[in-house]
Coordinates of C-alpha atoms in Angstrom, one line a residue:
Chain A
M290 CA 267.4 35.0 73.5
L291 CA 269.1 31.6 73.1
R292 CA 272.2 30.5 75.0
E293 CA 274.1 30.1 71.7
E294 CA 273.1 33.6 70.6
L295 CA 274.5 35.0 73.9
E296 CA 277.7 33.1 73.4
T297 CA 278.1 34.4 69.9
I298 CA 277.6 38.1 70.8
A299 CA 279.8 37.7 73.9
F300 CA 282.6 36.3 71.6
L301 CA 282.1 39.2 69.1
A302 CA 282.1 41.8 71.9
K303 CA 285.2 40.2 73.5
I304 CA 283.6 39.6 76.8
E305 CA 283.9 36.3 78.6
I306 CA 280.9 35.0 80.4
K307 CA 281.4 32.3 83.0
E308 CA 279.0 29.3 82.9
N309 CA 277.4 30.4 86.2
E310 CA 276.7 33.9 84.9
K311 CA 275.0 32.9 81.7
E312 CA 271.6 32.5 83.2
K313 CA 271.6 36.1 84.6
Y314 CA 272.8 37.6 81.3
L315 CA 270.3 35.6 79.4
K316 CA 267.5 36.8 81.6
D317 CA 268.6 40.5 81.7
V318 CA 269.6 40.9 78.1
G319 CA 266.6 38.7 77.0
K320 CA 264.3 41.1 78.9
I321 CA 265.5 44.0 76.9
V322 CA 265.1 42.0 73.6
D323 CA 261.5 41.3 74.6
Y324 CA 260.9 44.8 75.7
I325 CA 261.9 46.4 72.4
E326 CA 259.7 44.1 70.3
F327 CA 256.9 46.6 70.0
L328 CA 259.2 48.9 68.0
Q329 CA 258.0 46.7 65.0
D330 CA 254.5 48.1 65.4
P331 CA 254.7 51.5 63.6
D332 CA 254.7 51.6 59.9
T333 CA 258.1 53.1 58.9
T334 CA 258.1 52.2 55.2
N335 CA 258.5 55.7 54.0
L336 CA 260.8 57.0 56.8
K337 CA 264.5 57.5 56.5
P338 CA 266.6 56.4 59.4
T339 CA 268.0 59.1 61.7
T340 CA 271.7 58.6 62.4
H341 CA 272.2 62.1 63.9
V342 CA 270.2 65.2 64.3
T343 CA 272.5 67.9 63.0
G344 CA 271.9 67.7 59.3
L345 CA 275.7 68.1 58.9
R346 CA 277.4 66.2 56.1
N347 CA 281.0 65.1 56.0
V348 CA 282.8 67.5 58.3
W349 CA 286.3 67.3 56.9
R350 CA 289.6 68.9 57.9
E351 CA 292.7 69.2 55.8
D352 CA 294.7 66.0 55.9
V353 CA 297.8 67.5 57.5
V354 CA 300.1 65.8 60.0
K355 CA 300.5 68.0 63.0
A356 CA 303.4 67.4 65.3
C357 CA 302.5 66.3 68.8
P358 CA 304.6 67.8 71.6
K359 CA 306.9 65.2 73.2
E360 CA 305.4 65.9 76.6
I361 CA 302.0 64.7 75.4
I362 CA 303.5 61.7 73.6
D363 CA 305.2 60.7 76.9
M364 CA 302.0 61.2 78.9
M365 CA 300.1 59.0 76.5
L366 CA 302.8 56.3 76.5
D367 CA 302.9 56.4 80.3
S368 CA 299.2 55.7 80.3
S369 CA 299.9 52.4 78.6
P370 CA 300.0 49.3 80.9
E371 CA 303.2 48.2 79.2
K372 CA 305.6 50.0 76.9
E373 CA 309.1 49.7 75.5
E374 CA 310.9 52.7 74.2
S375 CA 308.2 54.6 72.2
F376 CA 306.1 51.5 71.6
Y377 CA 303.1 49.9 73.2
K378 CA 304.0 46.4 74.2
V379 CA 301.4 43.6 73.9
K380 CA 301.3 39.9 74.1
K381 CA 302.3 37.7 71.2
V382 CA 299.6 37.7 68.5
I383 CA 299.9 33.9 68.2
S384 CA 300.4 32.0 71.4
D385 CA 302.9 29.2 71.6
Chain B
M249 CA 276.2 76.0 107.0
D250 CA 278.6 78.8 106.2
E251 CA 276.8 81.9 104.8
I252 CA 279.2 82.2 102.0
L253 CA 278.0 78.9 100.5
K254 CA 274.5 80.2 100.2
F255 CA 275.5 82.7 97.5
K256 CA 274.7 81.8 94.0
A257 CA 277.6 81.7 91.5
N258 CA 276.4 84.9 90.0
D259 CA 276.5 86.6 93.4
L260 CA 279.9 85.2 94.1
R261 CA 281.1 86.6 90.8
A262 CA 279.9 90.1 91.7
K263 CA 281.2 89.9 95.3
I264 CA 284.6 88.7 94.1
C265 CA 284.8 91.5 91.6
S266 CA 283.9 94.1 94.2
G267 CA 286.4 92.7 96.6
E268 CA 283.7 91.9 99.1
V269 CA 284.5 88.2 99.1
K270 CA 287.8 86.5 98.6
S271 CA 288.1 83.4 96.5
L272 CA 290.3 81.8 99.2
D273 CA 287.4 82.1 101.7
I274 CA 285.0 80.5 99.3
I275 CA 287.3 77.6 98.6
K276 CA 288.0 77.1 102.4
S277 CA 284.2 77.1 103.1
C278 CA 283.6 74.6 100.3
V279 CA 286.4 72.3 101.6
T280 CA 285.1 72.5 105.1
R281 CA 281.6 71.7 104.0
I282 CA 282.7 68.8 101.9
K283 CA 284.8 67.3 104.7
R284 CA 281.9 67.7 107.1
T285 CA 279.2 66.3 105.0
D286 CA 280.6 64.1 102.2
L287 CA 281.3 61.1 104.3
K288 CA 277.5 60.8 104.5
I289 CA 276.9 61.7 100.8
G290 CA 279.8 60.4 98.8
A291 CA 279.5 63.0 96.0
F292 CA 283.2 63.4 95.4
L293 CA 285.6 60.8 94.1
K294 CA 288.5 63.2 94.5
L295 CA 289.0 66.6 96.2
N296 CA 291.7 68.9 94.9
E297 CA 292.2 70.7 98.2
A298 CA 295.8 71.9 98.0
K299 CA 295.6 72.9 94.4
S300 CA 292.3 74.7 94.8
L301 CA 293.6 76.7 97.7
E302 CA 296.7 77.6 95.8
Q303 CA 294.7 78.7 92.8
A304 CA 292.3 80.7 95.0
T305 CA 295.3 82.6 96.5
Y306 CA 296.5 83.3 92.9
S307 CA 293.0 84.4 91.8
D308 CA 292.8 86.8 94.8
K309 CA 296.1 88.3 93.9
K310 CA 295.1 88.7 90.3
I311 CA 291.8 90.4 91.3
K312 CA 293.7 92.7 93.7
N313 CA 296.0 93.7 90.9
D314 CA 293.0 94.1 88.5
E315 CA 294.3 91.3 86.2
R316 CA 291.2 89.1 86.3
S317 CA 291.5 86.6 83.5
G318 CA 287.9 85.6 82.9
F319 CA 284.4 85.9 84.3
L320 CA 284.5 82.9 86.6
E321 CA 287.7 84.0 88.3
G322 CA 288.1 82.4 91.7
I323 CA 284.7 80.6 91.5
P324 CA 284.8 76.8 92.4
I325 CA 283.2 74.2 90.2
A326 CA 282.9 70.4 90.5
I327 CA 283.6 68.3 87.4
K328 CA 282.0 64.9 86.6
D329 CA 284.7 62.3 86.4
N330 CA 284.3 61.7 82.7
I331 CA 285.7 65.0 81.6
M332 CA 289.4 65.3 81.0
I333 CA 291.7 67.7 82.9
K334 CA 295.3 67.5 81.7
G335 CA 297.6 65.7 84.1
E336 CA 294.7 64.6 86.4
S337 CA 293.2 61.2 86.7
M338 CA 289.8 60.5 85.1
T339 CA 288.1 57.2 86.0
S340 CA 284.5 57.6 84.6
A341 CA 283.8 55.6 87.8
S342 CA 285.2 52.5 86.1
K343 CA 287.9 50.1 87.2
Y344 CA 289.1 50.1 83.6
L345 CA 290.3 53.7 83.9
E346 CA 291.5 53.5 87.5
N347 CA 295.1 54.6 86.8
Y348 CA 294.3 56.8 83.7
V349 CA 295.9 60.2 83.5
S350 CA 294.4 62.6 81.0
P351 CA 297.0 63.8 78.5
Y352 CA 295.0 66.9 77.4
D353 CA 292.2 69.2 78.5
A354 CA 288.6 68.8 77.3
T355 CA 287.5 71.9 75.3
V356 CA 285.2 72.9 78.2
I357 CA 288.0 72.6 80.6
E358 CA 290.3 74.7 78.4
K359 CA 287.6 77.3 78.4
L360 CA 287.0 77.1 82.1
K361 CA 290.7 77.5 82.8
K362 CA 290.7 80.6 80.7
S363 CA 287.7 81.9 82.6
G364 CA 289.6 81.5 85.9
A365 CA 287.3 78.9 87.5
I366 CA 288.8 76.6 90.1
F367 CA 288.3 72.8 89.8
L368 CA 287.4 71.8 93.3
G369 CA 287.1 68.1 92.7
R370 CA 285.8 65.2 90.6
T371 CA 282.3 63.9 91.2
N372 CA 280.9 60.3 91.3
M373 CA 278.8 58.9 88.5
D374 CA 277.5 55.6 87.1
E375 CA 280.2 53.7 85.4
F376 CA 280.8 55.3 82.0
A377 CA 277.6 57.2 82.7
M378 CA 275.5 54.0 82.3
G379 CA 272.8 54.2 84.8
G380 CA 270.2 56.4 86.5
S381 CA 271.2 56.1 90.1
T382 CA 275.0 56.4 90.4
E383 CA 274.9 52.9 91.9
T384 CA 276.9 51.4 89.0
S385 CA 280.0 53.4 90.0
A386 CA 282.9 51.0 90.6
Y387 CA 284.0 53.1 93.6
Q388 CA 281.3 54.3 95.9
K389 CA 277.7 55.0 96.4
T390 CA 276.3 58.6 96.4
A391 CA 273.3 59.4 98.6
N392 CA 270.5 61.9 98.0
P393 CA 271.2 64.8 100.4
W394 CA 267.5 65.3 101.0
N395 CA 267.2 61.8 102.4
I396 CA 270.3 59.6 102.5
K397 CA 268.2 56.4 102.2
Y398 CA 267.4 57.4 98.6
I399 CA 269.4 57.4 95.4
P400 CA 270.5 60.8 94.1
G401 CA 269.6 59.8 90.5
G402 CA 272.2 59.5 87.8
S403 CA 274.4 59.3 86.0
S404 CA 275.6 62.7 87.2
G405 CA 274.5 61.8 90.7
G406 CA 277.8 63.1 92.3
S407 CA 277.5 66.5 90.7
A408 CA 273.8 66.8 91.6
A409 CA 274.4 65.8 95.3
A410 CA 277.4 68.1 95.6
V411 CA 275.5 71.2 94.4
S412 CA 272.3 70.2 96.3
A413 CA 274.3 69.8 99.6
G414 CA 275.9 73.2 99.2
M415 CA 279.4 71.8 98.7
V416 CA 279.9 73.8 95.5
P417 CA 277.8 76.4 93.6
F418 CA 277.7 74.5 90.4
A419 CA 279.0 71.5 88.5
L420 CA 279.4 70.0 85.1
G421 CA 277.7 66.7 84.2
S422 CA 276.9 64.9 81.0
D423 CA 273.5 64.1 79.6
T424 CA 272.9 61.2 77.2
G425 CA 269.4 60.2 78.3
G426 CA 268.5 62.6 81.1
S427 CA 271.7 62.1 83.1
V428 CA 272.0 65.7 84.2
R429 CA 268.3 66.6 84.5
Q430 CA 267.1 63.5 86.3
P431 CA 269.6 63.7 89.2
A432 CA 269.1 67.5 89.3
S433 CA 265.4 67.0 89.8
F434 CA 265.9 64.2 92.4
C435 CA 268.2 66.5 94.3
G436 CA 266.1 69.7 94.0
I437 CA 268.4 71.8 91.8
V438 CA 268.5 73.1 88.2
G439 CA 269.8 70.8 85.5
Y440 CA 270.3 72.0 81.9
K441 CA 271.1 70.0 78.8
P442 CA 272.0 72.2 75.8
S443 CA 270.9 71.6 72.2
Y444 CA 272.9 68.8 70.6
G445 CA 275.9 70.4 69.1
L446 CA 276.0 73.6 71.2
I447 CA 278.8 72.7 73.5
S448 CA 281.9 70.8 72.5
R449 CA 282.4 67.2 73.8
Y450 CA 286.0 67.0 72.9
G451 CA 287.7 65.3 75.9
V452 CA 284.6 63.8 77.3
C453 CA 284.4 60.0 77.7
A454 CA 281.8 59.0 75.1
L455 CA 278.7 57.0 75.9
A456 CA 276.4 57.3 72.9
S457 CA 277.7 59.9 70.5
S458 CA 274.5 60.8 68.8
F459 CA 273.0 61.8 72.1
D460 CA 275.8 62.9 74.4
Q461 CA 276.0 66.5 75.6
I462 CA 277.7 68.2 78.5
G463 CA 275.2 69.6 80.9
I464 CA 275.1 71.9 83.9
L465 CA 273.9 71.5 87.5
S466 CA 273.3 74.6 89.5
R467 CA 271.1 76.3 92.2
S468 CA 269.5 78.8 89.8
V469 CA 268.7 79.1 86.1
K470 CA 271.0 82.2 86.0
D471 CA 273.9 80.2 87.3
S472 CA 273.4 77.6 84.6
A473 CA 273.3 80.4 82.1
L474 CA 276.6 81.8 83.5
L475 CA 278.4 78.5 83.2
A476 CA 276.9 77.8 79.8
S477 CA 278.3 81.2 78.6
A478 CA 281.7 80.1 79.8
I479 CA 281.8 76.8 77.9
V480 CA 279.8 77.5 74.7
G481 CA 281.5 78.0 71.3
K482 CA 282.4 76.3 68.1
D483 CA 285.1 73.6 68.3
Y484 CA 286.6 72.0 65.2
R485 CA 287.6 69.0 67.4
D486 CA 284.0 68.0 67.9
P487 CA 282.6 68.0 64.4
V488 CA 279.0 68.3 65.4
C489 CA 279.7 71.4 67.5
E490 CA 278.4 74.2 65.4
P491 CA 277.3 77.4 67.2
K492 CA 278.2 80.3 65.0
D493 CA 279.1 82.9 67.7
W494 CA 279.8 83.0 71.3
I495 CA 276.6 83.5 73.3
D496 CA 276.4 85.5 76.5
F497 CA 273.4 83.5 77.9
V498 CA 273.5 85.2 81.3
S499 CA 272.8 88.7 79.8
Y500 CA 269.4 87.4 78.6
I501 CA 268.3 86.3 82.1
D502 CA 266.2 88.9 83.8
N503 CA 263.7 86.7 85.8
D504 CA 261.1 88.6 83.8
I505 CA 257.7 86.9 84.3
E506 CA 256.3 89.1 81.5
K507 CA 258.1 86.7 79.2
L508 CA 255.5 84.0 80.1
K509 CA 252.7 86.1 78.6
A510 CA 251.9 85.2 75.0
I511 CA 253.9 82.0 75.0
K512 CA 252.3 78.7 74.1
I513 CA 253.2 75.8 76.3
G514 CA 252.4 72.3 75.0
V515 CA 251.6 69.5 77.5
P516 CA 251.8 66.1 75.8
K517 CA 248.6 64.2 76.4
Q518 CA 250.7 61.0 76.5
L519 CA 251.9 62.1 80.0
F520 CA 248.6 60.7 81.4
N521 CA 249.1 57.3 79.8
Y522 CA 251.8 56.4 82.4
K523 CA 251.8 55.6 86.1
I524 CA 252.8 58.9 87.6
D525 CA 253.6 59.5 91.3
A526 CA 250.5 61.2 92.8
E527 CA 252.5 64.0 94.4
I528 CA 254.4 64.7 91.2
L529 CA 251.1 65.0 89.4
E530 CA 249.7 67.3 92.1
N531 CA 252.8 69.5 91.7
F532 CA 252.5 69.4 88.0
D533 CA 248.9 70.6 88.1
K534 CA 249.9 73.5 90.4
A535 CA 252.7 74.4 88.0
V536 CA 250.4 74.4 85.0
N537 CA 248.0 76.7 86.9
K538 CA 250.8 79.1 87.8
L539 CA 251.9 79.3 84.2
K540 CA 248.3 79.9 83.1
F541 CA 247.9 82.6 85.8
S542 CA 251.1 84.3 84.5
G543 CA 249.6 84.6 81.1
A544 CA 251.0 81.5 79.3
E545 CA 248.6 79.6 77.0
I546 CA 248.6 75.9 77.8
I547 CA 247.6 73.6 74.9
E548 CA 247.4 69.8 74.7
I549 CA 249.8 68.3 72.2
D550 CA 249.7 64.8 70.8
I551 CA 253.0 63.0 70.3
Q552 CA 252.1 59.4 69.8
A553 CA 255.6 58.2 69.3
Y554 CA 256.5 59.1 72.9
K555 CA 255.5 55.5 73.8
Y556 CA 258.5 54.2 71.8
V557 CA 261.0 56.5 73.5
P558 CA 262.5 54.1 76.1
A559 CA 262.7 51.2 73.7
L560 CA 264.1 53.2 70.9
Y561 CA 266.6 54.8 73.2
K562 CA 267.8 51.4 74.5
V563 CA 268.4 50.1 71.0
I564 CA 270.4 53.1 69.6
M565 CA 272.2 54.0 72.9
C566 CA 273.4 50.4 73.5
A567 CA 274.4 50.0 69.8
E568 CA 276.5 53.2 70.2
V569 CA 277.9 52.0 73.5
S570 CA 279.1 48.7 72.0
A571 CA 281.0 50.7 69.4
N572 CA 282.4 53.3 71.7
I573 CA 283.4 50.9 74.5
A574 CA 285.3 48.8 71.9
T575 CA 288.1 51.4 72.3
F576 CA 288.7 49.9 75.7
D577 CA 291.0 47.1 74.7
G578 CA 293.7 47.2 77.4
I579 CA 296.4 48.2 74.9
R580 CA 297.0 51.9 74.9
Y581 CA 295.7 52.8 78.3
G582 CA 293.6 51.5 81.1
Y583 CA 293.4 48.1 82.7
R584 CA 295.3 45.2 81.4
S585 CA 294.7 41.6 82.5
R586 CA 297.7 39.7 83.7
N587 CA 296.1 36.4 83.0
A588 CA 296.2 36.5 79.2
R589 CA 298.0 34.0 77.0
N590 CA 297.9 35.9 73.6
L591 CA 296.8 39.2 72.2
D592 CA 293.2 38.2 71.6
D593 CA 292.9 36.8 75.1
E594 CA 294.4 40.1 76.4
Y595 CA 291.5 42.1 74.8
T596 CA 288.9 39.8 76.2
K597 CA 290.3 39.3 79.7
S598 CA 291.1 43.0 80.1
R599 CA 287.5 44.0 79.3
T600 CA 286.0 41.1 81.3
E601 CA 287.9 41.7 84.4
S602 CA 287.5 45.5 84.6
L603 CA 284.1 46.4 83.3
G604 CA 281.0 46.3 85.5
Y605 CA 277.8 44.2 84.9
E606 CA 275.7 47.1 83.6
V607 CA 278.4 48.1 81.1
K608 CA 278.7 44.5 79.9
K609 CA 275.0 44.1 79.6
R610 CA 274.7 47.2 77.4
I611 CA 277.7 46.1 75.2
L612 CA 276.1 42.7 74.7
F613 CA 272.7 44.1 73.9
G614 CA 274.3 46.6 71.6
T615 CA 276.3 43.9 69.8
Y616 CA 273.0 41.9 69.5
V617 CA 271.1 44.7 67.7
L618 CA 274.1 45.4 65.4
S619 CA 274.7 41.8 64.5
A620 CA 273.9 40.9 60.8
K621 CA 270.8 38.9 61.8
N622 CA 269.2 41.7 63.8
Y623 CA 270.6 44.9 62.2
Y624 CA 267.6 45.7 60.0
R625 CA 264.9 44.5 62.3
C626 CA 266.2 46.2 65.5
Y627 CA 268.7 48.9 64.8
H628 CA 267.6 50.2 61.5
Q629 CA 264.0 50.1 62.6
A630 CA 264.8 52.0 65.8
Q631 CA 266.5 54.7 63.7
K632 CA 263.4 55.0 61.6
V633 CA 261.2 55.2 64.7
R634 CA 263.6 58.0 65.8
T635 CA 262.7 59.9 62.7
L636 CA 259.0 59.3 63.4
L637 CA 259.4 60.8 66.9
I638 CA 261.4 63.8 65.6
N639 CA 258.7 64.4 62.9
Q640 CA 256.0 64.4 65.5
I641 CA 257.9 66.7 67.9
T642 CA 258.6 69.1 65.0
D643 CA 254.9 69.1 64.2
A644 CA 254.1 69.9 67.8
Y645 CA 256.4 72.9 67.8
K646 CA 254.3 74.4 65.0
R647 CA 251.6 74.7 67.7
C648 CA 253.6 75.6 70.8
D649 CA 256.9 77.2 71.9
F650 CA 257.9 74.7 74.6
I651 CA 256.9 71.3 75.8
F652 CA 256.3 71.1 79.5
S653 CA 256.1 68.0 81.8
P654 CA 257.2 66.8 85.2
T655 CA 260.9 66.0 85.0
T656 CA 260.4 62.5 86.1
L657 CA 257.3 60.3 86.5
Q658 CA 258.6 58.8 89.8
M659 CA 260.3 60.0 93.0
P660 CA 263.8 58.7 93.8
V661 CA 263.8 55.1 95.1
E662 CA 265.8 53.5 97.9
F663 CA 269.2 51.9 97.0
G664 CA 268.8 48.6 95.2
E665 CA 265.3 49.4 93.9
V666 CA 264.8 49.9 90.2
L667 CA 263.1 52.9 88.5
Q668 CA 260.4 52.1 86.0
E669 CA 261.4 52.2 82.3
E670 CA 259.3 55.2 81.6
C671 CA 260.6 57.4 84.5
D672 CA 262.7 59.7 82.3
I673 CA 260.7 59.5 79.1
F674 CA 260.3 63.3 78.7
L675 CA 264.1 63.8 79.2
I676 CA 265.2 61.1 76.8
A677 CA 262.9 62.5 74.1
A678 CA 265.2 65.7 74.1
N679 CA 268.3 63.5 73.6
L680 CA 266.7 61.5 70.8
A681 CA 265.6 64.7 69.0
G682 CA 268.8 66.8 69.9
L683 CA 266.7 69.4 71.7
P684 CA 267.6 71.5 74.8
G685 CA 265.9 70.8 78.1
I686 CA 266.0 72.2 81.6
T687 CA 264.6 71.1 84.9
V688 CA 263.6 73.6 87.5
P689 CA 262.8 72.7 91.1
F690 CA 259.2 73.4 91.8
G691 CA 258.0 72.0 95.1
F692 CA 258.4 69.3 97.8
T693 CA 256.5 66.1 98.6
N694 CA 255.0 65.6 102.0
S695 CA 258.0 63.6 103.0
G696 CA 260.3 66.5 102.1
M697 CA 261.7 65.3 98.7
P698 CA 262.0 67.9 95.9
V699 CA 260.0 67.7 92.7
G700 CA 261.2 69.3 89.4
M701 CA 259.5 70.5 86.2
H702 CA 260.9 70.2 82.7
F703 CA 260.9 72.5 79.7
M704 CA 262.0 71.2 76.3
G705 CA 262.6 73.8 73.6
S706 CA 263.2 73.5 69.8
R707 CA 266.8 73.1 68.6
F708 CA 269.0 76.0 69.4
S709 CA 266.3 77.8 71.3
D710 CA 268.5 77.7 74.4
V711 CA 268.5 81.4 75.0
R712 CA 264.7 81.5 75.1
L713 CA 264.6 78.3 77.1
F714 CA 266.7 80.0 79.8
Q715 CA 264.5 83.0 79.8
I716 CA 261.3 81.0 80.2
A717 CA 262.9 78.7 82.8
S718 CA 264.1 81.7 84.9
A719 CA 260.6 83.3 84.7
F720 CA 259.1 79.9 85.8
E721 CA 261.7 79.7 88.6
K722 CA 260.4 83.1 89.9
I723 CA 256.7 82.1 89.9
S724 CA 257.4 78.6 91.3
G725 CA 257.7 79.8 94.8
F726 CA 260.5 77.2 95.4
D727 CA 262.8 78.3 98.2
V728 CA 266.3 77.9 96.7
N729 CA 267.7 79.0 100.0
K730 CA 266.4 75.8 101.7
Y731 CA 269.2 73.3 102.1
P732 CA 269.0 69.7 103.1
E733 CA 269.9 69.2 106.8
L734 CA 273.2 67.3 106.9

């Protein structure tokens, strides 16, 4: 794995890697990348990919809004690092 | 060790019913045992002492008045710290969820509350269940009760150590790639992973959704069946959870060794391609002979795709991890960085500052295999190899009823040492194919560490799997009343 590749995926995954950590990540993630290489060996031309094993398709429920008890709403809001009234509070989307 | 702690959950259930034993006495004994031994072991992240004692008093009162609510009334259970209990903290052993309080009950918790079970405490684990040693926990290390120099295995290492050390009769864990069965084997107890879709995962912190199942750690196969009976059932909140009816697993368990007659047990010849610990192999040979002696037919099966298992698992699991962990953004709950300048920065810093190295590594690798450049070559190909594996396993079940192997290829290592990639290969295969698996303790090595054997069944053959495992437990000669000296 190349340093630029690592930087790109870290950016996509929203993880910051300090300069002095890059070598370790490159080595460890690179090791897995090398390790999985032999998955290219088997001929899979006629195989369909497995996404899950259940065979279930489109498990739907009725699209009905169910009221959530206030107690639960409060608990969920209280779990937020910052809130105002009944809203989650976050930083400005665009910085100054 | 208090005599009361030596009873299996099934015995406790009978004794509580008959009034011979009080729930309060059980809880008191567990609490004393935990306080005496857990400083050394580190199995529990949190002990619910006051609440458990209060609940036990209430249970005893109900039993006295003949108002027993369910069939686990007054029996203590430990819960891995990635399963939600309403109003209680749940950390998944991560700094990210340090102050998180669950706003609702997981389905299994809802069912256990109805059954009258008492939640004694929360057990340690690898951070977000990512690991096989419980060392990636952001909070503490857990030691193997049989020798505290060694890891207990993971990721449900806290649950395994707690049951093994006699602190609690059984516990819940979760199993994505052997995370219940591997630590159970390392700690000398029974570990059961149900068929994919048998038990609801609603309210469990997700790792890799196409593999995750809740699992059970106990001192006997019958105890696993008891707990499974309490938590099985269809749940519309987990769309893959599809059992038609409630199953009373425990009613099928009779330790009947006759059940071993006329069954076909497949041993994958691929087993011998790997470096296996000599004492594990020795125990495995003994186990095979005992099965033969009991009338089982042992046949060799050929599943060539086993060699791809660890690699294939890494690709798909990490891809699913990178998607699941994206939910941890520091906005609605969990850790939020104080050093961010804008919203984007807030996401990145919150994740960077609170997630551990192993978690980040898996997210990065998962993002790599899902990125446009590598998607087809890595992720899509792994999904196809998964199909290849499933096809070969399905073929093997045309010739045999169960697939049998040692649970792990290696004994637990010392802290800081790394297990080989292939250690849990026979466990991971069950997750990749959605099959049920159970590890049963079989023997000890010369240095006194337990060795487990693993049965894997076809999908939804869980009842028969329990029957065969309980028959095997009986012929194993393993002394379940032997506890580690602590």
